CSV table of C-alpha atoms and ligand atoms in Angstrom, one decimal:
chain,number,residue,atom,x,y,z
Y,223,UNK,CA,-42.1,126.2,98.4
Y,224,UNK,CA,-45.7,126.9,98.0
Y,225,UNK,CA,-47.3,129.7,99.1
Y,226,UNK,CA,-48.2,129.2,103.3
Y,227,UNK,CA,-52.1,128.1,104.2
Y,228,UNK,CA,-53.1,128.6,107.5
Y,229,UNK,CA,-56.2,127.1,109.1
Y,230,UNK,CA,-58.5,130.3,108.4
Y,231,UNK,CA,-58.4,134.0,107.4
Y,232,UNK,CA,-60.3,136.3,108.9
Y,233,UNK,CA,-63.3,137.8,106.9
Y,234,UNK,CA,-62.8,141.6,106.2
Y,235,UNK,CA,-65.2,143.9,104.1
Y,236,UNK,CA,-63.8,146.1,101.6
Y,237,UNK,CA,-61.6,148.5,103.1
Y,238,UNK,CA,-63.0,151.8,101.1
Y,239,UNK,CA,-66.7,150.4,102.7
Y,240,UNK,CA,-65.0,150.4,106.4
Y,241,UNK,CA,-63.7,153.2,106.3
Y,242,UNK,CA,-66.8,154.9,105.2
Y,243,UNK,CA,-68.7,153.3,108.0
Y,244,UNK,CA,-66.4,154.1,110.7
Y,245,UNK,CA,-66.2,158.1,109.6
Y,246,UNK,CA,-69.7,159.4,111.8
Y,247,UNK,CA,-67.4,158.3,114.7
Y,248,UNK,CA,-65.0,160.9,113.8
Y,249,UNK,CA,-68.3,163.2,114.3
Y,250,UNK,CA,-70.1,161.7,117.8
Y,251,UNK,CA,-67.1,160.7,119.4
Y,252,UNK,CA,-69.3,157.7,120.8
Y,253,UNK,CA,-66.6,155.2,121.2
Y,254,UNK,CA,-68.4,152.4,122.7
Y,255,UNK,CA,-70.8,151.8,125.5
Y,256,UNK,CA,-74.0,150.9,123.7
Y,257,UNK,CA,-73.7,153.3,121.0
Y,258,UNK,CA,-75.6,153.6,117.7
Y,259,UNK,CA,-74.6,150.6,115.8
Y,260,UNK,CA,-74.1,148.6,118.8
Y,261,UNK,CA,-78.1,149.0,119.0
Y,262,UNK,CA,-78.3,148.2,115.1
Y,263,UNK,CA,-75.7,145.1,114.9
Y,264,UNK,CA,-78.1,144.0,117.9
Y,265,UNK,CA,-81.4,144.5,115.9
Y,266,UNK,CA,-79.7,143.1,113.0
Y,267,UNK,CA,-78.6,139.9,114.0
Y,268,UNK,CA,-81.7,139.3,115.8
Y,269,UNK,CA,-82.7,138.9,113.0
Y,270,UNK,CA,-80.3,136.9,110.8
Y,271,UNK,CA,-79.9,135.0,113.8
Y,272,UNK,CA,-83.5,134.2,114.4
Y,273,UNK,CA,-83.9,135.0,117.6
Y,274,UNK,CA,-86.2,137.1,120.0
Y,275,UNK,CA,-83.7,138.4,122.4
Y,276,UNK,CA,-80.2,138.8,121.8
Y,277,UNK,CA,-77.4,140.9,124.1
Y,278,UNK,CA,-73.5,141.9,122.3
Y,279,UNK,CA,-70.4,141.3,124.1
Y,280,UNK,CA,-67.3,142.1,124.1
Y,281,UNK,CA,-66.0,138.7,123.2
Y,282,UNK,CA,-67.7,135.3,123.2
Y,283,UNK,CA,-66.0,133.6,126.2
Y,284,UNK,CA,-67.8,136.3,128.1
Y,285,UNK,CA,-70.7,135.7,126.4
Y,286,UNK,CA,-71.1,132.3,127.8
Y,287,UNK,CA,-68.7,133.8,131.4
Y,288,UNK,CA,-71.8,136.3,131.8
Y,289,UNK,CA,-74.1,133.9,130.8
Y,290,UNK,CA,-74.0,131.4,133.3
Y,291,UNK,CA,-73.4,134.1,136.2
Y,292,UNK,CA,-77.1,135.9,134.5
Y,293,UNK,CA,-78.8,132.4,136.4
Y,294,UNK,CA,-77.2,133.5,140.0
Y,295,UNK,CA,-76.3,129.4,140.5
Y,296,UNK,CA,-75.2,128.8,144.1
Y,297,UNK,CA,-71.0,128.5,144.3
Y,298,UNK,CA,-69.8,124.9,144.3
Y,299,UNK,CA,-73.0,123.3,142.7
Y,300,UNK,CA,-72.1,120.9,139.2
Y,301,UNK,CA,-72.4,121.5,135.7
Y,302,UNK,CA,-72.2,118.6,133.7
Y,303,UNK,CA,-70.3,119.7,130.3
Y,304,UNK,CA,-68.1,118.5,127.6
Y,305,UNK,CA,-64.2,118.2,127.6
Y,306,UNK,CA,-63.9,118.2,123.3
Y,307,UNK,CA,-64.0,122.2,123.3
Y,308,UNK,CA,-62.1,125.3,122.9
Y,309,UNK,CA,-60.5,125.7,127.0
Y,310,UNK,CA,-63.2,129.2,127.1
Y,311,UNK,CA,-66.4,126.6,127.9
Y,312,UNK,CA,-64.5,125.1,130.8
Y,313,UNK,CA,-63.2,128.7,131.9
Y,314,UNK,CA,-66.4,130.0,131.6
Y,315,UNK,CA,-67.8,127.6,134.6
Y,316,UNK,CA,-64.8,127.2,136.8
Y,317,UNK,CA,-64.2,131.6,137.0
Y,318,UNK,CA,-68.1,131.0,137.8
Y,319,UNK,CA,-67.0,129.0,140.9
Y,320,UNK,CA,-69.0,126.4,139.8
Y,321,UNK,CA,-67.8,122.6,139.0
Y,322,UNK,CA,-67.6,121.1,135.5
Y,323,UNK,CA,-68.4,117.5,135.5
Y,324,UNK,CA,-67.1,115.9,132.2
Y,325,UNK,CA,-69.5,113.8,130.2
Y,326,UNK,CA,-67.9,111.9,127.2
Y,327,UNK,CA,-69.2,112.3,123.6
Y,328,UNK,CA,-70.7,110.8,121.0
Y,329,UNK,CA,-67.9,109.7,118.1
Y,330,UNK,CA,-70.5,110.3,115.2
Y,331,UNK,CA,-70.0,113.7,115.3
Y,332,UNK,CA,-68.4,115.1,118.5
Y,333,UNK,CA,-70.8,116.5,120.5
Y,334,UNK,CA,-72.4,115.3,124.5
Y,335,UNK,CA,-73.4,111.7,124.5
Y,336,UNK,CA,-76.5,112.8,126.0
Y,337,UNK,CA,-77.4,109.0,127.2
Y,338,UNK,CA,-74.5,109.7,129.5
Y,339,UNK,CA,-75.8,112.5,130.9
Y,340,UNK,CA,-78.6,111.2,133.9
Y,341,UNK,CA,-76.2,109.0,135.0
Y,342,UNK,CA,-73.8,112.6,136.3
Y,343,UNK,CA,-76.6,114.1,137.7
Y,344,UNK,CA,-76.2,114.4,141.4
Y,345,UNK,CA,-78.1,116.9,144.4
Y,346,UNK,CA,-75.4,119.6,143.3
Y,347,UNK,CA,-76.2,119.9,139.8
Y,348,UNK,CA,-77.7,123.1,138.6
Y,349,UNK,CA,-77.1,122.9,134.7
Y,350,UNK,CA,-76.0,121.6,131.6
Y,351,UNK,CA,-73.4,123.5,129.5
Y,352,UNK,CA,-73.0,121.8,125.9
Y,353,UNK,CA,-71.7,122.9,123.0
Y,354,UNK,CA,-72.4,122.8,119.3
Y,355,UNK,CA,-69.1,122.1,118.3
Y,356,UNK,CA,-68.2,122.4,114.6
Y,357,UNK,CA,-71.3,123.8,113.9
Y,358,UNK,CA,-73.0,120.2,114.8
Y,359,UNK,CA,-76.2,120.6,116.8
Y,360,UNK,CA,-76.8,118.7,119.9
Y,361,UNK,CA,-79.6,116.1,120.3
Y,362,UNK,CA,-81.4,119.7,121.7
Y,363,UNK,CA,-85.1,117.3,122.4
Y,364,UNK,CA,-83.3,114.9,124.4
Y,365,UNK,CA,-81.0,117.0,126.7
Y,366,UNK,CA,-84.1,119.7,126.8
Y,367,UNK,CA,-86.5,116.5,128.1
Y,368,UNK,CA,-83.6,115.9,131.0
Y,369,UNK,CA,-83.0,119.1,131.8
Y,370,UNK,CA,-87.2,119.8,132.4
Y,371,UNK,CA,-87.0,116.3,134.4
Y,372,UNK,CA,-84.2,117.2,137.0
Y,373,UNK,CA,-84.8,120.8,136.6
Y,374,UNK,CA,-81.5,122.2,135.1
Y,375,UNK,CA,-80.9,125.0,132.9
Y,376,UNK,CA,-79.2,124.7,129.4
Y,377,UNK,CA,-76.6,127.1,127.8
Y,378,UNK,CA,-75.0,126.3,125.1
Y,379,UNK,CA,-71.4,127.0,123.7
Y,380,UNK,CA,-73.0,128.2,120.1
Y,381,UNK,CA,-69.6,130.0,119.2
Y,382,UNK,CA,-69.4,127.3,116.0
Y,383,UNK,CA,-73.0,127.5,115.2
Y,384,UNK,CA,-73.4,131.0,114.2
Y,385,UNK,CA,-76.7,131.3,111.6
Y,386,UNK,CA,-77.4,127.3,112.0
Y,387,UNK,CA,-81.4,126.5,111.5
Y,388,UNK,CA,-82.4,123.7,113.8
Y,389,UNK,CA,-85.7,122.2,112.2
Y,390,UNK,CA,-86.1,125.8,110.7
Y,391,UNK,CA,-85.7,127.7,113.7
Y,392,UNK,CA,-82.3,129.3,114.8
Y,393,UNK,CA,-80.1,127.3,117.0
Y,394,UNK,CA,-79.6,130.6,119.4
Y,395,UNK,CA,-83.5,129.9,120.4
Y,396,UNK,CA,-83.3,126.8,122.5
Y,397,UNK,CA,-82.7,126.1,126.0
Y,398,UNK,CA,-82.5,128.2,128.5
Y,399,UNK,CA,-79.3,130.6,126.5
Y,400,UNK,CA,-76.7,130.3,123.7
Y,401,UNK,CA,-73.7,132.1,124.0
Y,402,UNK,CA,-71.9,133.0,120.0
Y,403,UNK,CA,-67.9,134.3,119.5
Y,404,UNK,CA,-67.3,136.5,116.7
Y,405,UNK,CA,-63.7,136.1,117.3
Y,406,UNK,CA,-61.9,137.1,114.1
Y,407,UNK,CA,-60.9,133.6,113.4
Y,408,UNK,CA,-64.8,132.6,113.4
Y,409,UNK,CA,-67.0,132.3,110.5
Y,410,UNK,CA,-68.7,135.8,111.1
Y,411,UNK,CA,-66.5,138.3,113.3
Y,412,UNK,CA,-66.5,141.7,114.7
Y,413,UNK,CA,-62.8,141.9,115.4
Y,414,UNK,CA,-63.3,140.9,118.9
Y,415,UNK,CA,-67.1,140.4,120.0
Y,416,UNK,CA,-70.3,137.8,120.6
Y,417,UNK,CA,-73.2,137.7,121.8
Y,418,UNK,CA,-75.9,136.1,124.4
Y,419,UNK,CA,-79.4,134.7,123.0
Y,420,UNK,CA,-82.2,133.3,125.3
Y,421,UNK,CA,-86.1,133.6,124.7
Y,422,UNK,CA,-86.8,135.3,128.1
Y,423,UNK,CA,-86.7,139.5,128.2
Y,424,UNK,CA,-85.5,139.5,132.2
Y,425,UNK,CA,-82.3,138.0,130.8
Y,426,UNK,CA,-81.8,140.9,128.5
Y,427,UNK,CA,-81.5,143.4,131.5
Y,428,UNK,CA,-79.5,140.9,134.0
Y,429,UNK,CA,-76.8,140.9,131.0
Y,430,UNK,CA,-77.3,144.4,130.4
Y,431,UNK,CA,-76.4,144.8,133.7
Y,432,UNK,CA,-73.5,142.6,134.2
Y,433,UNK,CA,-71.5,143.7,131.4
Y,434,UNK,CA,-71.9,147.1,132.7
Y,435,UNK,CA,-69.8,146.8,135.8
Y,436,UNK,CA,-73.1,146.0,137.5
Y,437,UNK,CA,-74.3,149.8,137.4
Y,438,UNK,CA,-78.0,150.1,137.8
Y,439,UNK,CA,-78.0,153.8,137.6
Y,440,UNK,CA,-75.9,156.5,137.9
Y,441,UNK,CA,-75.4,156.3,141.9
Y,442,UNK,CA,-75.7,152.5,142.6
Y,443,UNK,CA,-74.1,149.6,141.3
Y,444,UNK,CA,-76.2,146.3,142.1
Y,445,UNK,CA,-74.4,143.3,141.2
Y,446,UNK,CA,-70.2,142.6,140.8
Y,447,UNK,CA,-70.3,142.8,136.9
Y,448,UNK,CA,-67.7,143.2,134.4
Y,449,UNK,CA,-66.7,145.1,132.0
Y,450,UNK,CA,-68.7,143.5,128.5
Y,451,UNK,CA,-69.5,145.8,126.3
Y,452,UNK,CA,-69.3,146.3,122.5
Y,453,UNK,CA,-66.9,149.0,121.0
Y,454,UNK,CA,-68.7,150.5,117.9
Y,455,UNK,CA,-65.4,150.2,115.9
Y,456,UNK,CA,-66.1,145.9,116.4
Y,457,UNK,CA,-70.2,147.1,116.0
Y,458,UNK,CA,-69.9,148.5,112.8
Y,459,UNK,CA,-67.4,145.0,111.1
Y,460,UNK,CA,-70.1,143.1,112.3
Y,461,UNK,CA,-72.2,145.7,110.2
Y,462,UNK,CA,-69.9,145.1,107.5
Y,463,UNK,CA,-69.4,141.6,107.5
Y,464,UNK,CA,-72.7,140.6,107.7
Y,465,UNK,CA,-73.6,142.6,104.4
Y,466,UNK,CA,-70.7,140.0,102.7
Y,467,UNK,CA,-72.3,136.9,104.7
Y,468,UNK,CA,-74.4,135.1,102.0
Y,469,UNK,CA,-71.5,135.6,99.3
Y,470,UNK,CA,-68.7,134.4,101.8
Y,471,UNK,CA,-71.1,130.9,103.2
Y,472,UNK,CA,-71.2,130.8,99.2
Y,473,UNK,CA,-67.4,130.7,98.6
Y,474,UNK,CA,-67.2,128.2,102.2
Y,475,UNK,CA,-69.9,125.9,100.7
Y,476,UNK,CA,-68.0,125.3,97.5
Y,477,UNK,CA,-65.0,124.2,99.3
Y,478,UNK,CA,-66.6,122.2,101.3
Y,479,UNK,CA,-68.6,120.3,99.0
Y,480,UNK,CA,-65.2,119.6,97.1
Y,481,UNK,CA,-63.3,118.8,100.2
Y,482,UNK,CA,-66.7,116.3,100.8
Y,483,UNK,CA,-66.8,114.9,97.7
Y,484,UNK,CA,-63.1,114.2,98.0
Y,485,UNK,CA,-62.4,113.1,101.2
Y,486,UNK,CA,-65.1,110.7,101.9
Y,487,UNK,CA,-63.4,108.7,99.0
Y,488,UNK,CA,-60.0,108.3,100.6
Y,489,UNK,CA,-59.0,105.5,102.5
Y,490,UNK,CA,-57.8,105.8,106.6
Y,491,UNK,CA,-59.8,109.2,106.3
Y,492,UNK,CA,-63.3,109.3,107.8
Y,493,UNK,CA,-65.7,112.3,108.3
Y,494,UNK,CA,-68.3,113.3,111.0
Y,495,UNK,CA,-71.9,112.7,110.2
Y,496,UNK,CA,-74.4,115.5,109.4
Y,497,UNK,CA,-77.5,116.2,111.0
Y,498,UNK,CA,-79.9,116.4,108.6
Y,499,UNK,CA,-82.9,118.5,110.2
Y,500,UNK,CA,-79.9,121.3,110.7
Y,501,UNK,CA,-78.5,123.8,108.3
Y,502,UNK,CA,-74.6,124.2,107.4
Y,503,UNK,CA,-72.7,127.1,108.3
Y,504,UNK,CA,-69.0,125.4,106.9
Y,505,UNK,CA,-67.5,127.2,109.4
Y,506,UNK,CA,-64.8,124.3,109.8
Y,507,UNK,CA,-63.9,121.1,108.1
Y,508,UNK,CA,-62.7,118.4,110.6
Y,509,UNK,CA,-61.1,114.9,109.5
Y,510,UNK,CA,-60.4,111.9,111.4
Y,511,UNK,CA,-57.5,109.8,111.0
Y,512,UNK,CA,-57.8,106.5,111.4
Y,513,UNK,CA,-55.5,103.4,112.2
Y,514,UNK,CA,-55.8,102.5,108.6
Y,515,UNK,CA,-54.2,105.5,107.2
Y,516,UNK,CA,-50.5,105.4,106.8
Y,517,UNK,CA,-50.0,108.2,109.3
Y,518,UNK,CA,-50.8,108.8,112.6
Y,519,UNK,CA,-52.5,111.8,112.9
Y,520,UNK,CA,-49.2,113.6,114.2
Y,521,UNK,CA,-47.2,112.7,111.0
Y,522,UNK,CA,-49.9,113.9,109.1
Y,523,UNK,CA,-50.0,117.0,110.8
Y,524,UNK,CA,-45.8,117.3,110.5
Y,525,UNK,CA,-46.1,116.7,106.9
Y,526,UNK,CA,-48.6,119.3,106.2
Y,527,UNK,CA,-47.0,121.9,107.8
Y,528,UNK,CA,-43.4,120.9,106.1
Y,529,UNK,CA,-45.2,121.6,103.0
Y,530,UNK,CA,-46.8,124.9,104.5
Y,531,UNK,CA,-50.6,123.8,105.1
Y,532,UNK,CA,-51.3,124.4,108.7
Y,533,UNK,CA,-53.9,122.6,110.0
Y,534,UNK,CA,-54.9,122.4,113.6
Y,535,UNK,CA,-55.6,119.8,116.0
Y,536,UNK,CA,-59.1,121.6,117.2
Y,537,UNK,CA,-59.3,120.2,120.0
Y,538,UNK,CA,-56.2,118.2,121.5
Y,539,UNK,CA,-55.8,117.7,124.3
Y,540,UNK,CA,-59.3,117.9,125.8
Y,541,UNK,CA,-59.8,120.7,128.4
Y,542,UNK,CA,-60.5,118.3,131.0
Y,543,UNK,CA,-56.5,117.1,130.6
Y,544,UNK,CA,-55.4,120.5,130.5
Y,545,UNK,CA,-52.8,121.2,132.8
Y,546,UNK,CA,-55.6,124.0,135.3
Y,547,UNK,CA,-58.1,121.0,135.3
Y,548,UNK,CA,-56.2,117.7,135.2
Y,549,UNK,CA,-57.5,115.7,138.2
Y,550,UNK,CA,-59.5,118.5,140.1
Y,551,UNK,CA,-62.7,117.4,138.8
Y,552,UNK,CA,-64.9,114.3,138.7
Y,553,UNK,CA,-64.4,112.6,135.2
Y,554,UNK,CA,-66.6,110.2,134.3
Y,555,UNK,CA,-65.5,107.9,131.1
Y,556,UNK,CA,-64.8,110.2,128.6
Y,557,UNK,CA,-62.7,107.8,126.4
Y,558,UNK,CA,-64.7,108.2,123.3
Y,559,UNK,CA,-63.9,112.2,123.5
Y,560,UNK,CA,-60.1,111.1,124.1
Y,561,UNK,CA,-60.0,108.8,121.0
Y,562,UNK,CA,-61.1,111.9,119.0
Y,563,UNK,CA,-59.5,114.0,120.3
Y,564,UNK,CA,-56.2,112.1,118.9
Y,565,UNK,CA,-58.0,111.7,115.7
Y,566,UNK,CA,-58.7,114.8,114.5
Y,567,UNK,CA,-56.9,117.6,112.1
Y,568,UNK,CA,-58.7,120.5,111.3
Y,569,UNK,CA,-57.9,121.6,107.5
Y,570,UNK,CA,-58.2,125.1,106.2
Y,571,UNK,CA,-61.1,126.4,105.4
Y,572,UNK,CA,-62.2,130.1,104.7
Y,573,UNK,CA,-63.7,132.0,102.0
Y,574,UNK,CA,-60.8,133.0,100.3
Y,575,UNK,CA,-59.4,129.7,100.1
Y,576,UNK,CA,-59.1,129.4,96.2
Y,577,UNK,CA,-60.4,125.7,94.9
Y,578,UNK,CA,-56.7,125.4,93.7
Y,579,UNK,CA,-55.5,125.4,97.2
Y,580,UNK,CA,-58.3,123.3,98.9
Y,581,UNK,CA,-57.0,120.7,95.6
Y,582,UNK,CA,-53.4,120.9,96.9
Y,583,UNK,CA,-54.2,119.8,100.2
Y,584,UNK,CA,-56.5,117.3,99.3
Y,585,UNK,CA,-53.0,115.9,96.8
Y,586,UNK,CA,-51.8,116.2,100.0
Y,587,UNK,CA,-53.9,114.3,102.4
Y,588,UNK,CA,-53.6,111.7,99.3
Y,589,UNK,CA,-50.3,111.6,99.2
Y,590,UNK,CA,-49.2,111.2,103.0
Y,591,UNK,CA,-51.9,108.4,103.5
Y,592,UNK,CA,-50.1,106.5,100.3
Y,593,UNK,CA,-46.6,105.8,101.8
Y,594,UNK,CA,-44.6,106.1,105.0
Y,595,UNK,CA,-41.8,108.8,105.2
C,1250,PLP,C1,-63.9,130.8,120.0
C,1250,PLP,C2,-64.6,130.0,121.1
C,1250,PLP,C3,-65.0,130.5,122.3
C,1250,PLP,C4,-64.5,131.9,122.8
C,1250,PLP,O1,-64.8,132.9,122.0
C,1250,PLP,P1,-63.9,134.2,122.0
C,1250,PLP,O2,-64.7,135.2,121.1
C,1250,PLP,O3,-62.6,133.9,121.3
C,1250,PLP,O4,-63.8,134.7,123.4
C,1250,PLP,C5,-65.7,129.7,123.2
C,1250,PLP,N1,-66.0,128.5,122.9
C,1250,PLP,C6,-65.7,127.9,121.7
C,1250,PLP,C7,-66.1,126.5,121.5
C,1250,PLP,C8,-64.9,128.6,120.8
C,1250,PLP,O5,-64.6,128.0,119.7
């Protein structure tokens, strides 16, 4: 049997360089709550990430939890959203005791149809929650131009589009906040961790805030916060990590220019499309199986895993099916995000992956779409 592929791997640095970076803990005893590198991973990915303002959680669906509580919105009132996402950006609004209102897709590449949006807006709704999924950037002009028009905010699920440029600006910049995961199974990770980015500084002291149990000072605690905050053990991987960053997106765009080259050729496959005024981050390489393709997308799924590739279906079923959400919300037609939904396999990809193995799949992919079982 041949040697077992999961979907990803997460990124580690070189253990003798942790270790090294970790060993001024062993001196401070500052564990965590905004430490020393907490403030330098937060300077520093400023930075890579393009941004002005930029506040570190704990993990990224608090990121985007926090977030949306930073803008105070009124309980009850509607957040149109998208149900082809990770179950966090739907959890993120309903633990806010707000409403999601699903808005299909777009099938060209998975993210909000954002010609379907107007048509949700109602008296109740207070903002739009979208989300860069797979690294693909929203039409950000469009849903910006609504939002201004009907006075919404925007935050965006960014955990996929960590480092993405957006007409050479970073993606964290626009609307009104971004929220990133640096989950360990993400492109750049800290362990656990993400982060919140926005343009305006009164944000930076709301999250400051709310991840810190609300305390405002050492006798009075202002708001019902949570507990958000950055260890410096996740602080200094991120530290880490990001020193390996350019070699590792290196590695990813190598395998995905051979996965590319090779998949686009092969019949009942198809691919998303690419925006071209954004940059890559080849965080993840999603395929859609269609009806000509000898498979249905669950064989093909079966038969890679019989033969030790396991690929995911990122993201099946959609959030708003879930079994918490089913029913309890006002869908509008999101059949183009269900279709998708049932096409799509996620295939490994991570910087380790050796071109050998990404070539294995690819025989593979080949083979199951030749001949039935
Ligand atoms: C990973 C992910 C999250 C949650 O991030 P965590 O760091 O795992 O909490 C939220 N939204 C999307 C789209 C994700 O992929």
């Amino acid at each position: 049997m041949d040697e077992k592929i999961l979907v990803t791997r997460s990124s580690m640095p070189p253990y003798e360089e942790y270790i090294e970076a970790i060993k001024p803990l062993w001196e401070t005893h500052w564990l965590t709550n905004m430490g020393t590198y907490h403030w330098q991973l937060e300077e520093e990915l400023k930075r890579y990430l393009d941004v002005s303002e930029l506040s570190l959680m704990v993990n990224g669906h608090m990121a985007l939890e926090l977030a949306i509580q930073s803008f105070g919105f009124p309980q009850d009132a509607e957040v149109i959203t998208t149900p082809f996402t990770f179950i966090s950006s739907t959890h993120a609004i309903v633990r806010n005791r707000l409403k999601p209102v699903f808005c299909d897709i777009k099938p060209s590449d998975g993210t909000i149809d954002e010609e379907k949006i107007e048509d949700l807006i109602t008296e109740h709704t207070v903002a739009i929650i979208p989300v860069h999924v797979y690294g693909n950037i929203c039409n950000i002009e469009r849903i910006q131009e609504i939002a201004d028009k009907y006075n919404l905010k925007v935050i965006y699920d960014a955990a996929h589009a960590f480092g993405v440029k957006y007409k050479g600006k970073g993606i964290g910049g626009f609307g009104d906040a971004s929220a990133f995961s640096f989950h360990a199974t993400k492109m750049f990770n800290t362990i656990e961790g993400g982060a919140v980015t926005f343009s305006d500084h009164k944000i930076y002291e709301k999250l400051y805030n709310l991840k810190n149990f609300g305390i405002h000072g050492e006798e009075l605690v202002t708001e019902v916060g949570a507990n958000a905050k950055m260890n410096e053990f996740s602080a200094i991987m991120g530290l880490c990590n990001l020193k390996h960053l350019g070699a590792a997106l290196a590695r990813r765009k190598e395998i995905y220019d051979f996965y590319r080259k090779e998949i686009s050729e092969m019949k009942g496959i198809s691919l998303l499309s690419e925006n071209r005024d954004a940059t890559k981050n080849y965080a993840y390489f999603p395929i859609l199986i269609e009806d000509s393709y000898e498979s249905s997308r669950d064989e093909a799924f079966e038969r890679l895993r019989e033969n030790n590739v396991f690929a995911r279906k990122y993201f099946y079923p959609l959030t708003a099916d879930q079994a918490c959400f089913k029913n309890k919300y006002r869908n509008a037609d999101i059949a183009n995000a269900r279709k998708l939904s049932k096409q799509v396999l996620i295939i490994p990809m991570y910087e380790e992956l050796g071109l050998d193995q990404a070539e294995r799949i690819v025989g593979l992919l080949k083979d199951i779409g030749r001949r039935k079982k």
